[in-house]
mmCIF file of C-alpha atoms and ligand atoms in Angstrom:
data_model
loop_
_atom_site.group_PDB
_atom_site.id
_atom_site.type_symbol
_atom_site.label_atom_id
_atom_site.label_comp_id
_atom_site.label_asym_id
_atom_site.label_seq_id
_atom_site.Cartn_x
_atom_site.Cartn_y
_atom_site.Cartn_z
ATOM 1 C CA UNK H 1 -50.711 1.832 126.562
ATOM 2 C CA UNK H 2 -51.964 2.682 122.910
ATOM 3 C CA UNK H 3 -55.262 4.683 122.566
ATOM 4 C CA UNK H 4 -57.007 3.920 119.344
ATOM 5 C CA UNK H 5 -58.531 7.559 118.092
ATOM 6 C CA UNK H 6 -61.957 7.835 117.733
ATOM 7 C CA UNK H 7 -63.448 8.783 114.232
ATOM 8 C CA UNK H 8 -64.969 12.465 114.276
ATOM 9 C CA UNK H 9 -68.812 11.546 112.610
ATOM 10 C CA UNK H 10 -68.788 13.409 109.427
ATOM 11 C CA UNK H 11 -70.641 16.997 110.184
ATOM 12 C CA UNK H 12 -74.066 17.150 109.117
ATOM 13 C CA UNK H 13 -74.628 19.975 106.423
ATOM 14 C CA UNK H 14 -77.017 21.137 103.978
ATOM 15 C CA UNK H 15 -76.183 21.988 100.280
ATOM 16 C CA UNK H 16 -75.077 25.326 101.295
ATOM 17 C CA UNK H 17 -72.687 23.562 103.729
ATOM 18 C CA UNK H 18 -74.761 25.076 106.917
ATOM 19 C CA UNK H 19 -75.104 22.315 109.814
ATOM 20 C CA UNK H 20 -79.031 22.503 111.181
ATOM 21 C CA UNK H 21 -77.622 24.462 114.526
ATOM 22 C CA UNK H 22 -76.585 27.635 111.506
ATOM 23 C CA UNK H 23 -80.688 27.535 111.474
ATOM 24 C CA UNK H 24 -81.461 27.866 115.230
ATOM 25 C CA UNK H 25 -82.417 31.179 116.993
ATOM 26 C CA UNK H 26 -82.812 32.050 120.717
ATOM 27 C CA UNK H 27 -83.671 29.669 123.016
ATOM 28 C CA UNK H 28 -87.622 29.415 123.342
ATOM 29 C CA UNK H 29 -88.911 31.543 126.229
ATOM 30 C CA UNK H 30 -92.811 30.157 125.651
ATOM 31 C CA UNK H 31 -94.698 27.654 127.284
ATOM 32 C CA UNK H 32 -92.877 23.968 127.030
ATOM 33 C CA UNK H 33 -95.415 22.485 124.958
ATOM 34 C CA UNK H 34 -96.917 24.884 123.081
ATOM 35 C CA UNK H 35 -97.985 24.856 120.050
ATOM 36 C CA UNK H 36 -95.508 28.024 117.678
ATOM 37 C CA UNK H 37 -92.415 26.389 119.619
ATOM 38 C CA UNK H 38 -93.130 23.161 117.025
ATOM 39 C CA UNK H 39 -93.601 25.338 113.837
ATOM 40 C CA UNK H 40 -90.782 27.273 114.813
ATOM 41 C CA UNK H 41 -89.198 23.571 114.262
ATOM 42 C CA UNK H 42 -90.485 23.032 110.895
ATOM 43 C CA UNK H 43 -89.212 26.157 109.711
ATOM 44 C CA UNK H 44 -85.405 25.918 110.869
ATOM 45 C CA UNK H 45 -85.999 22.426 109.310
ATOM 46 C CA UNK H 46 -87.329 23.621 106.097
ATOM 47 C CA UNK H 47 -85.035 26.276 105.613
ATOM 48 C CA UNK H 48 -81.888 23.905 106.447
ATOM 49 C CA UNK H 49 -83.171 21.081 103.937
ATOM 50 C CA UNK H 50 -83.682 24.098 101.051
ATOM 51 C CA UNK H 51 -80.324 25.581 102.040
ATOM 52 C CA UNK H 52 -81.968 28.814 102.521
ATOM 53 C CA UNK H 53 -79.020 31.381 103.517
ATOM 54 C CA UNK H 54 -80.603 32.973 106.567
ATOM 55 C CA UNK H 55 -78.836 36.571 105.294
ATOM 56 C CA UNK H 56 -81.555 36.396 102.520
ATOM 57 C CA UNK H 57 -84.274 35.883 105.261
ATOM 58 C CA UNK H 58 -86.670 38.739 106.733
ATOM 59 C CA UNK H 59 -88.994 37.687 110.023
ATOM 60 C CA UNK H 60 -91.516 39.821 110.580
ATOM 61 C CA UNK H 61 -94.109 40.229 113.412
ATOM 62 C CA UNK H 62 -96.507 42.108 115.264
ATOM 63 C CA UNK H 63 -97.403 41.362 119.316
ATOM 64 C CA UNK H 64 -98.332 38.164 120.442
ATOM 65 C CA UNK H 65 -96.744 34.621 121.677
ATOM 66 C CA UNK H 66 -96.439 34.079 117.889
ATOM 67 C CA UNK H 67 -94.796 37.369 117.106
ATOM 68 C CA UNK H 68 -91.839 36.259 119.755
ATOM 69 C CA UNK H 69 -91.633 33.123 118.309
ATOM 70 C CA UNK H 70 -88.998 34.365 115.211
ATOM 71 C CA UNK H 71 -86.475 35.038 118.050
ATOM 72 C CA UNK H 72 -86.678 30.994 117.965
ATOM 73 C CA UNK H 73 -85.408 30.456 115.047
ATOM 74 C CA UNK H 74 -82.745 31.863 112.125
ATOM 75 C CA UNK H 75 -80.805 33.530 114.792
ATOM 76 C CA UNK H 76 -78.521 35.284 112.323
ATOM 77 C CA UNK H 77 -81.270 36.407 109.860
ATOM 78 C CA UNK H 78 -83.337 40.140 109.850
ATOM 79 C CA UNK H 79 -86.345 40.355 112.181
ATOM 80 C CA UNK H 80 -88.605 43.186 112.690
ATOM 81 C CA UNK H 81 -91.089 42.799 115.692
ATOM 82 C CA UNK H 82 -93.538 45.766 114.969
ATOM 83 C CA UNK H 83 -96.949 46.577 116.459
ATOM 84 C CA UNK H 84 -100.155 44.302 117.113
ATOM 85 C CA UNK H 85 -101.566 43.654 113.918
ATOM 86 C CA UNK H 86 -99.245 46.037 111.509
ATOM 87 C CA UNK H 87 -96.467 43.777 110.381
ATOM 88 C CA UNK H 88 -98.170 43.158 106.718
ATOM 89 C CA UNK H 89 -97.205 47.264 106.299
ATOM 90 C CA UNK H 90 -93.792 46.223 107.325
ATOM 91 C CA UNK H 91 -93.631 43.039 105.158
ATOM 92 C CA UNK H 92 -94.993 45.845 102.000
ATOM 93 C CA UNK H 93 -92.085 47.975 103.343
ATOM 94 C CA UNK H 94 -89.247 45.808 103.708
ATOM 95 C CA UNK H 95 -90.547 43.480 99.973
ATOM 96 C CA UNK H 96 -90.169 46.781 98.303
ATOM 97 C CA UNK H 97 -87.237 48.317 99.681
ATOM 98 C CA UNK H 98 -85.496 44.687 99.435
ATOM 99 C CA UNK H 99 -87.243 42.409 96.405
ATOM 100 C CA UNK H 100 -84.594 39.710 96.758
ATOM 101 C CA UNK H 101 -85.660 38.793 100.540
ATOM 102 C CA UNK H 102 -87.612 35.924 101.584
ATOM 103 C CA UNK H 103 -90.056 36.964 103.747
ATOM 104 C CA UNK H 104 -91.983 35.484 106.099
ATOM 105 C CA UNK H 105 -94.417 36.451 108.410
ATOM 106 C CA UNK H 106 -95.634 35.057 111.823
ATOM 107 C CA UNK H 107 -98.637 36.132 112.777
ATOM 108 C CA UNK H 108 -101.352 35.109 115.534
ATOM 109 C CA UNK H 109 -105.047 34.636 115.483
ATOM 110 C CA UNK H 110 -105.538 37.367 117.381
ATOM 111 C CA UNK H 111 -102.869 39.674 115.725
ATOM 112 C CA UNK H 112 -104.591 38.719 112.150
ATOM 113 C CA UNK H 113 -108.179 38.176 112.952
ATOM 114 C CA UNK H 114 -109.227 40.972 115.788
ATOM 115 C CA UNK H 115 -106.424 44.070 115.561
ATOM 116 C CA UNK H 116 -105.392 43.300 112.103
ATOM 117 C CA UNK H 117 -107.683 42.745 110.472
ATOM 118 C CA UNK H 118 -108.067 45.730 108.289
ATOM 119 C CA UNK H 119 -104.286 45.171 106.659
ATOM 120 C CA UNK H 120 -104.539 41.374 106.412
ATOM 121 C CA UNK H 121 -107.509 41.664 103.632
ATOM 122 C CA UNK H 122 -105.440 44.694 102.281
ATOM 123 C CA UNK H 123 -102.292 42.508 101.881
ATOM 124 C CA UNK H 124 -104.533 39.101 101.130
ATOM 125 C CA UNK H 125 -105.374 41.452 97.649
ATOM 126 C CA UNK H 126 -101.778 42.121 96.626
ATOM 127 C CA UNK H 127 -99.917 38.846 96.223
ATOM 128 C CA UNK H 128 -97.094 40.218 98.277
ATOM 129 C CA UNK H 129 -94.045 37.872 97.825
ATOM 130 C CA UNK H 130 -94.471 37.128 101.422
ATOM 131 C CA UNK H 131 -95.145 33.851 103.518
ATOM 132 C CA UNK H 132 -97.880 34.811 106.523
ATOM 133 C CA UNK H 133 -98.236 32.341 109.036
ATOM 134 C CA UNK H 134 -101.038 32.220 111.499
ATOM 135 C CA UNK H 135 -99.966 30.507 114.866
ATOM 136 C CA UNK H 136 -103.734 29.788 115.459
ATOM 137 C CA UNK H 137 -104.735 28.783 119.006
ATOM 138 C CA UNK H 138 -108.091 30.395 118.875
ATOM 139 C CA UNK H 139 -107.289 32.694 121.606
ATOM 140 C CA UNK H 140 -104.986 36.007 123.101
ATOM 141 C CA UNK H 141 -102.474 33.917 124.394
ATOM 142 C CA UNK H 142 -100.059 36.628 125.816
ATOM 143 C CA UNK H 143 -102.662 38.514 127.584
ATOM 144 C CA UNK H 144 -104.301 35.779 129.139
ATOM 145 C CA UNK H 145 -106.347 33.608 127.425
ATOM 146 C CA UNK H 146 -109.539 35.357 125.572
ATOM 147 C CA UNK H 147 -111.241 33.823 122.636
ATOM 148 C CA UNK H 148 -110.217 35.575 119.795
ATOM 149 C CA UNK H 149 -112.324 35.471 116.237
ATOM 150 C CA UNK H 150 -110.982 32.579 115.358
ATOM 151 C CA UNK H 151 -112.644 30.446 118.087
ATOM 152 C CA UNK H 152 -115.504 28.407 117.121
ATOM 153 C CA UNK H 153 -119.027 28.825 117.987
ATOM 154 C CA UNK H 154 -119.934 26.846 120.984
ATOM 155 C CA UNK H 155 -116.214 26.423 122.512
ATOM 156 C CA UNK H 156 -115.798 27.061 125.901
ATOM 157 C CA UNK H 157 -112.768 28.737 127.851
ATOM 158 C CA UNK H 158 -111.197 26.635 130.842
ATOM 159 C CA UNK H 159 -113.399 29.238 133.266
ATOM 160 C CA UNK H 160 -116.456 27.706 131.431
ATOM 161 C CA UNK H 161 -117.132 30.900 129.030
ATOM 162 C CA UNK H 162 -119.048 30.069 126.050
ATOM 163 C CA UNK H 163 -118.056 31.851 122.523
ATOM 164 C CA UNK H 164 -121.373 32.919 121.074
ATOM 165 C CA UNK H 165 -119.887 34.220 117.644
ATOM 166 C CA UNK H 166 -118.993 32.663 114.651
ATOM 167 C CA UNK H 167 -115.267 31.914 113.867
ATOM 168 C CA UNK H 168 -113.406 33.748 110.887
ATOM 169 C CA UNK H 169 -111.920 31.785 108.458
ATOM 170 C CA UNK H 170 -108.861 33.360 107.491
ATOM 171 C CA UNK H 171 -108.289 31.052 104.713
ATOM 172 C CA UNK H 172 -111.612 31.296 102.923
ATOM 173 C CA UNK H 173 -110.798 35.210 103.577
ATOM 174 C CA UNK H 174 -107.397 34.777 102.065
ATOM 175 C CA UNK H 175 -108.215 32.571 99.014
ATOM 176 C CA UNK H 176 -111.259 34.515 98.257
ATOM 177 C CA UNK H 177 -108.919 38.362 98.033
ATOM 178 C CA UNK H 178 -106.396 36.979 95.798
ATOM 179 C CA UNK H 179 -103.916 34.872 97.841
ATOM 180 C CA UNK H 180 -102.091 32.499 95.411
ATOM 181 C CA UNK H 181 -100.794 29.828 97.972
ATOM 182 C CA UNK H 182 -103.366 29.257 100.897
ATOM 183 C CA UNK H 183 -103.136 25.907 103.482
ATOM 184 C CA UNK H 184 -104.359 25.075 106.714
ATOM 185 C CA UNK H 185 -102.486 22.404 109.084
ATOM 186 C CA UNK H 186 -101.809 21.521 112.721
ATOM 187 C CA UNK H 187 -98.367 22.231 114.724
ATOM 188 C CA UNK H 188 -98.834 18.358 116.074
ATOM 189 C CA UNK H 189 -98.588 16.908 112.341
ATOM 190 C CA UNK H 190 -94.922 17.355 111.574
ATOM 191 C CA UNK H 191 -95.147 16.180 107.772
ATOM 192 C CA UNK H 192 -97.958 18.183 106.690
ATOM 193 C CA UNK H 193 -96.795 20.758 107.858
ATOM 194 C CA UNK H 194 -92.653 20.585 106.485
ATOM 195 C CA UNK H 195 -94.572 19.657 102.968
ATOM 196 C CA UNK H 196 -96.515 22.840 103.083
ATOM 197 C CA UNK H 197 -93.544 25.253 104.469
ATOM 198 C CA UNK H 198 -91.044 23.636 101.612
ATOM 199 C CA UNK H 199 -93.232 24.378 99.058
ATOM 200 C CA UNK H 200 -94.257 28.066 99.978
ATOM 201 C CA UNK H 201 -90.534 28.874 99.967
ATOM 202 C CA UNK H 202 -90.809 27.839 96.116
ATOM 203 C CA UNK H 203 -94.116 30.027 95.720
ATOM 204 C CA UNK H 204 -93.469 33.757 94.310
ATOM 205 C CA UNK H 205 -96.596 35.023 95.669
ATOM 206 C CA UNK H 206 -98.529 35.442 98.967
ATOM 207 C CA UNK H 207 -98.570 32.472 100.969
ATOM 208 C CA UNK H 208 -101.140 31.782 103.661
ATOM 209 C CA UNK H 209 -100.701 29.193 106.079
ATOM 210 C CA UNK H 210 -103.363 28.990 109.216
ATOM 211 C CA UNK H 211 -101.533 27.000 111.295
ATOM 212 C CA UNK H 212 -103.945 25.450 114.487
ATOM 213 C CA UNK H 213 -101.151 25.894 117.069
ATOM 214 C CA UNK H 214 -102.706 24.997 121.036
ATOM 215 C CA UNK H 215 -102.178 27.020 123.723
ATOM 216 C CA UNK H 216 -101.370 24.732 126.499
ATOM 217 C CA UNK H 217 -101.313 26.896 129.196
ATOM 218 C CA UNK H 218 -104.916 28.858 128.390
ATOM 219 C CA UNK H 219 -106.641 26.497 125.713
ATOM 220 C CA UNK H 220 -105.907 22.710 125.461
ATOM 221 C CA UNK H 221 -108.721 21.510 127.703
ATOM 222 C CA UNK H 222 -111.958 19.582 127.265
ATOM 223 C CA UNK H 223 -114.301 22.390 125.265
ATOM 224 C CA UNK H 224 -111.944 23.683 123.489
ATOM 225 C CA UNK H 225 -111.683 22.729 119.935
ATOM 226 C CA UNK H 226 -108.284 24.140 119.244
ATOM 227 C CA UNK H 227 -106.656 21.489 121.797
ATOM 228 C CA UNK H 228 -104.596 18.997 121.002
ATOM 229 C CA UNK H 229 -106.982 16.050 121.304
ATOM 230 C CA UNK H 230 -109.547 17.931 119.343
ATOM 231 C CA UNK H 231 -107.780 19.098 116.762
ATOM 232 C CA UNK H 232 -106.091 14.985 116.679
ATOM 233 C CA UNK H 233 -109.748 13.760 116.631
ATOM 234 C CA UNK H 234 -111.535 16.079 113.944
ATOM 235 C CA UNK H 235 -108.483 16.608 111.527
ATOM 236 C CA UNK H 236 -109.652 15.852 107.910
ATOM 237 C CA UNK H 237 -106.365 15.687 105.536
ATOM 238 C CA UNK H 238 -107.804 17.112 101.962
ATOM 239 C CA UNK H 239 -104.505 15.366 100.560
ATOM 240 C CA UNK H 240 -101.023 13.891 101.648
ATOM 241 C CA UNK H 241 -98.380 16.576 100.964
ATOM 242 C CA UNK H 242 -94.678 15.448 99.775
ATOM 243 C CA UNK H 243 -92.620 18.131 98.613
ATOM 244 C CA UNK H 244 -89.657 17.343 96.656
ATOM 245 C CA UNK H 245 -86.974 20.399 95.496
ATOM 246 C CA UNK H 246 -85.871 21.605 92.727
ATOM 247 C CA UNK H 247 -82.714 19.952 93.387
ATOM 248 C CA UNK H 248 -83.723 16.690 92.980
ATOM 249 C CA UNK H 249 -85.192 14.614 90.379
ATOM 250 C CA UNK H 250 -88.920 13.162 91.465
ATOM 251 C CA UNK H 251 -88.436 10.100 91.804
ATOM 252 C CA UNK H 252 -91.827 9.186 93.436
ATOM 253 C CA UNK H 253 -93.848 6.731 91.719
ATOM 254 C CA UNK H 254 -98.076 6.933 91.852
ATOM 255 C CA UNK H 255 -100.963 5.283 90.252
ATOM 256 C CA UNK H 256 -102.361 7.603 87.403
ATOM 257 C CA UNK H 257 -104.877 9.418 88.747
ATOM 258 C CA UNK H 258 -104.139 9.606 92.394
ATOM 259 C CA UNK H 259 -101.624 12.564 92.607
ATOM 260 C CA UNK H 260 -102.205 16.011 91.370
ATOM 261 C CA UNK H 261 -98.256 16.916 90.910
ATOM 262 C CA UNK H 262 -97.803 20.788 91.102
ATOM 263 C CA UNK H 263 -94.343 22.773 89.494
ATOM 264 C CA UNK H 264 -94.139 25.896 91.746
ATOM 265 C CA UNK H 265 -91.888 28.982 90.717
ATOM 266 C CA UNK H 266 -88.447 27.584 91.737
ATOM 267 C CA UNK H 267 -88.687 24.392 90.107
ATOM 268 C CA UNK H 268 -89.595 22.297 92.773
ATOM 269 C CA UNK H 269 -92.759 19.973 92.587
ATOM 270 C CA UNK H 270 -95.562 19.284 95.482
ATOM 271 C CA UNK H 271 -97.410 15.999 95.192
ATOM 272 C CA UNK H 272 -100.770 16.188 96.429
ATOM 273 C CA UNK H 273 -101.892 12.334 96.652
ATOM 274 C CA UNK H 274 -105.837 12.592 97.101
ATOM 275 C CA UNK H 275 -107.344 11.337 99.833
ATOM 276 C CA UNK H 276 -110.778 11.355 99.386
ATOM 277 C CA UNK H 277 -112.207 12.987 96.905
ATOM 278 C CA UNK H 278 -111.181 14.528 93.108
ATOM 279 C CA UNK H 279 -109.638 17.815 94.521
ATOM 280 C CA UNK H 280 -108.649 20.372 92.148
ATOM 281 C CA UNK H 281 -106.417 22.660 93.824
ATOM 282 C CA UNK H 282 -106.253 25.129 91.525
ATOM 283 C CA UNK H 283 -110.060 25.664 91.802
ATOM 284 C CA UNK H 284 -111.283 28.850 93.812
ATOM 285 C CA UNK H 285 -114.986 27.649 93.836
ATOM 286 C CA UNK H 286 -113.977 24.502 95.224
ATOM 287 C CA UNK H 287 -111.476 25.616 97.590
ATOM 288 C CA UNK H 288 -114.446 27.295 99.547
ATOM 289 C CA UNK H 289 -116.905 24.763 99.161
ATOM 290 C CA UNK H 290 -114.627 22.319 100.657
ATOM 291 C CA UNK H 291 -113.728 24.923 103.881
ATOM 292 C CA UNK H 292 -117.297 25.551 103.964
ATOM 293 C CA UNK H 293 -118.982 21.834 104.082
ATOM 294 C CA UNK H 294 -115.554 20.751 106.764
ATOM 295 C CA UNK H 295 -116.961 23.787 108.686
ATOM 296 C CA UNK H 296 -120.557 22.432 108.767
ATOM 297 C CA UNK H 297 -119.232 19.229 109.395
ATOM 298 C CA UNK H 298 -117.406 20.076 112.288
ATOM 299 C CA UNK H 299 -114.287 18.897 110.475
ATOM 300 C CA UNK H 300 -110.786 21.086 110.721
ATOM 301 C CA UNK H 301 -110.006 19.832 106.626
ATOM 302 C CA UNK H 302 -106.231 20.733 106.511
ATOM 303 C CA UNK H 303 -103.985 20.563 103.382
ATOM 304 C CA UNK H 304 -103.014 23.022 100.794
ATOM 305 C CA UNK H 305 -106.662 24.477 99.709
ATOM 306 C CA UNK H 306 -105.975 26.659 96.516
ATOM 307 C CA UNK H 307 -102.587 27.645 94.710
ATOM 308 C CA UNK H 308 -102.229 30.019 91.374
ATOM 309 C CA UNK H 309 -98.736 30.115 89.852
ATOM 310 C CA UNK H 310 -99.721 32.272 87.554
ATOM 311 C CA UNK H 311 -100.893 35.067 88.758
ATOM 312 C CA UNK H 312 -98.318 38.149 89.117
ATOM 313 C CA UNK H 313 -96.996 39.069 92.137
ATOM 314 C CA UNK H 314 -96.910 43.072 93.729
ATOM 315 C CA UNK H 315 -93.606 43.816 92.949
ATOM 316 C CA UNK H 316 -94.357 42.539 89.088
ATOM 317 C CA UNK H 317 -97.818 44.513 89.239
ATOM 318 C CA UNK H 318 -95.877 48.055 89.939
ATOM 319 C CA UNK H 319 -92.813 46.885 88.090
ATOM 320 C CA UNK H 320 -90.124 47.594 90.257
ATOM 321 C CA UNK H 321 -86.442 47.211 89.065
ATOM 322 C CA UNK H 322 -84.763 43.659 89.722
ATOM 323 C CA UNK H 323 -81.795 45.563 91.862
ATOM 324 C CA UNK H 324 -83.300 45.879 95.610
ATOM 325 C CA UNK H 325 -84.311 49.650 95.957
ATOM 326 C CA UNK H 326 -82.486 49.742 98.988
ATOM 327 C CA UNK H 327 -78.893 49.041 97.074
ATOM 328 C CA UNK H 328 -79.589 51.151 94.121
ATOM 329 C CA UNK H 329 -76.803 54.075 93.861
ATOM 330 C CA UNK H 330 -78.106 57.535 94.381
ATOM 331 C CA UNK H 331 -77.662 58.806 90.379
ATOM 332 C CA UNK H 332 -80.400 55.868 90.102
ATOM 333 C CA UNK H 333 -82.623 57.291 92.524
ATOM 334 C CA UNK H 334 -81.870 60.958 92.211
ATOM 335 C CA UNK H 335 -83.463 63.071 89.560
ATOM 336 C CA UNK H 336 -80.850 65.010 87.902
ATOM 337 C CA UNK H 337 -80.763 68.737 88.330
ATOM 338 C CA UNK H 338 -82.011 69.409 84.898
ATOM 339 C CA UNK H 339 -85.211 67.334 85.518
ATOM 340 C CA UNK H 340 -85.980 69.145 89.038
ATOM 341 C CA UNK H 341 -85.292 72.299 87.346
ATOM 342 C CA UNK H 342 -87.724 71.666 84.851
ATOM 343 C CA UNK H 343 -90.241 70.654 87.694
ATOM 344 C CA UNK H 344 -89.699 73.927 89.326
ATOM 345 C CA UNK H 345 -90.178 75.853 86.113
ATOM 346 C CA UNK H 346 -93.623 74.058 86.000
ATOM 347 C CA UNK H 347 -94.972 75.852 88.680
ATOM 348 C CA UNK H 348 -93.813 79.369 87.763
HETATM 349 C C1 LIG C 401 -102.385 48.127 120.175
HETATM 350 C C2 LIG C 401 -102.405 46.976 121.139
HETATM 351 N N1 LIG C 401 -103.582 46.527 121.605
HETATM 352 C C3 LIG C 401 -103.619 45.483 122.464
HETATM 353 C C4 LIG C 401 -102.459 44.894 122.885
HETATM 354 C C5 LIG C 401 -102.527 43.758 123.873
HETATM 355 N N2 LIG C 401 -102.218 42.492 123.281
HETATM 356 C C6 LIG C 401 -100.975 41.976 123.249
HETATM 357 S S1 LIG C 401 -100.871 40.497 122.509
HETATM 358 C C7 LIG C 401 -102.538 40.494 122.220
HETATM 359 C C8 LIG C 401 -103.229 39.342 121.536
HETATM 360 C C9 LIG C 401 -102.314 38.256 121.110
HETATM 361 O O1 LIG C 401 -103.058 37.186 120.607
HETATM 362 P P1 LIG C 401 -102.596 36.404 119.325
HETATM 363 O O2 LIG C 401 -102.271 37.333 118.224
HETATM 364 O O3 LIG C 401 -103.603 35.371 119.044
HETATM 365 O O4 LIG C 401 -101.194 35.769 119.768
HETATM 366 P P2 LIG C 401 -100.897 34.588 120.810
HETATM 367 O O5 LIG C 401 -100.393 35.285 122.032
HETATM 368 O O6 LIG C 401 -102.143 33.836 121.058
HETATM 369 O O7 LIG C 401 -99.851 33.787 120.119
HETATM 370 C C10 LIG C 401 -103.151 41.656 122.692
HETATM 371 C C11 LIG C 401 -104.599 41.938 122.593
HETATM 372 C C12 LIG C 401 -101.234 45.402 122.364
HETATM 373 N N3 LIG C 401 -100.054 44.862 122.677
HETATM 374 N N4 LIG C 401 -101.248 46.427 121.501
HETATM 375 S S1 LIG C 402 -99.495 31.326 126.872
HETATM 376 FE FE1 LIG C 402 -100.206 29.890 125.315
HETATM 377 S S2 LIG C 402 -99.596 30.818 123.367
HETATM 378 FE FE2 LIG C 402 -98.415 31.819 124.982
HETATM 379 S S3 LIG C 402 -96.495 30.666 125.097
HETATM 380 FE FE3 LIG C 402 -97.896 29.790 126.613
HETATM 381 S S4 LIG C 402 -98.875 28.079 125.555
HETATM 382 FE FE4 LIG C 402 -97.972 29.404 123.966
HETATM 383 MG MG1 LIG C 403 -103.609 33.402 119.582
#
């Protein structure tokens, strides 16, 4: 009897000839369903469709659901789980020692907004090459379930606790200290959110991305308004995000007018089409009028709220040397004898 051989399907790879699996990390030890297990998604998928090589890549964290979640994905790149609300000092650290890495940051409501506070407006100032991701689910998921300051006035735990403070909006925070690439959108909206992870891996600045990302286990019931219902029922879309790389040629064709089409450091473009209104992107003043009246509204506006290319980044500010600090031989770094000598003599 002849067997006819079955064609092997031709292997699925990116344009640095990594298959999506190359992208993967551990397998996900969070609740199934929530919320940083999806954005943990969009990123393998973003960096796969860039052909990011995950060598380049540095995850950083502090403590939290979120700050497991890079053990999710890009397995084989560096990862530095630090303490509750210190990773932007490690981001600092590691951007300094290592210019050339792409960084990025996962953060959590709780690990940004309560603990860390104090070095999230410190690195918000810098424009630290660095992409910081909120996974926002508006409370301390690892520890149980309290509201953190991102929960909205009024919401209500599942053991019927009422928050009586006002929420902190990290992104009018961000936008207003100097962040150059700032966005809010929801774990459940796959799109929006790929759009807005592509093009902050073009962005040579500090990107901010509050990510609403339910808890399912301690905050995805009626009263909360970081569930996914709520979140599904009040999302306002500022624009429709389509990123397209700097590998390819735009193709996309729009009616003058509609689409504000944005070139971002690496070449690659992001087309915001508007949705509603005349939004200027670029504008600070408007960026926080529009976060303010969607916060009045009761509206969660999501989209990419405010971008500067032009600003310089950290590394540019203090003008450190192209070659990573950490590969730079040791007559680089070393003052020579004659020089110490001469700094001893000084204090003779
Ligand atoms: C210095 C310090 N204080 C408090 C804690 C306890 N703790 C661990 S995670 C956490 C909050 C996590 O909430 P969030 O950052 O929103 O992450 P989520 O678990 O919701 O993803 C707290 C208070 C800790 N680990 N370290
Ligand atoms: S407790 Fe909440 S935040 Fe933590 S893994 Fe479960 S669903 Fe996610
Ligand atoms: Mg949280």
């Amino acid at each position: 009897m002849s067997t006819t051989a079955v064609p092997t399907p031709p292997r699925k790879v990116n344009r640095i000839g990594l298959e999506p699996s190359d992208y993967k990390g551990k397998k996900s030890t969070l609740c199934a369903g929530c919320g940083h297990n999806a954005i943990s998604e969009r990123i393998i998928e973003a960096c796969y469709e860039l052909g990011v090589e995950p060598y380049r890549v540095a995850k950083l964290s502090g403590i939290g659901c979120s700050a497991k979640s890079p053990a999710y994905f890009l397995g084989t790149s560096h990862g530095f789980n630090s303490v509750h609300g210190r990773m932007p000092s490690v981001a600092t650290g590691t951007l300094l020692a290592n210019r050339t890495l792409v960084a990025v940051g996962v953060s959590g409501d709780g690990d940004t907004a309560s603990i860390g506070i104090g070095q999230f407006v410190h690195l918000m100032r810098r424009n630290l090459p660095l992409i910081y991701i909120i996974e926002d689910n508006g409370v301390y998921g690892l520890t149980k379930g309290q509201f953190s300051a991102t929960a909205d006035l009024g919401s209500k735990l599942k053991n019927g606790i009422v928050n009586d403070l006002p929420p902190i909006d990290t992104c009018a925070l961000a936008i207003m200290l100097g962040a150059t690439y700032v966005g809010r959108s929801f774990s459940g909206d796959k799109r929006q959110l790929l759009a807005l992870l592509e093009g902050a891996l073009g962005h040579n600045g500090t990107v901010m991305l509050d990510v609403i990302s339910p808890c399912v286990t301690f905050n995805d019931h009626a009263g909360s308004t970081k569930s996914y219902s709520y979140v599904r029922d009040h999302d306002a879309p500022l624009e429709e995000v389509s990123y397209v790389p700097f590998f390819e040629d735009i193709t996309a064709d729009y009616d003058p007018g509609t689409t504000t089409e944005v070139t971002l450091h690496d070449g690659s473009h992001l087309l915001l089409k508007k949705l509603n209104s005349d939004y200027d992107p670029t504008n600070k003043t408007e960026a926080l009028k529009v976060l303010t009246e969607a916060h009045d509204n009761g509206e969660i506006v999501t989209g990419l709220f405010y971008l500067d290319t032009q600003k310089p980044n950290f590394m540019e500010m203090l003008n450190v040397v192209d070659e990573p600090l950490a590969t730079l031989g040791e007559a680089s770094v070393r003052p020579p004898k004659k020089v110490l000598d001469e700094v001893m003599e000084g204090y003779q």
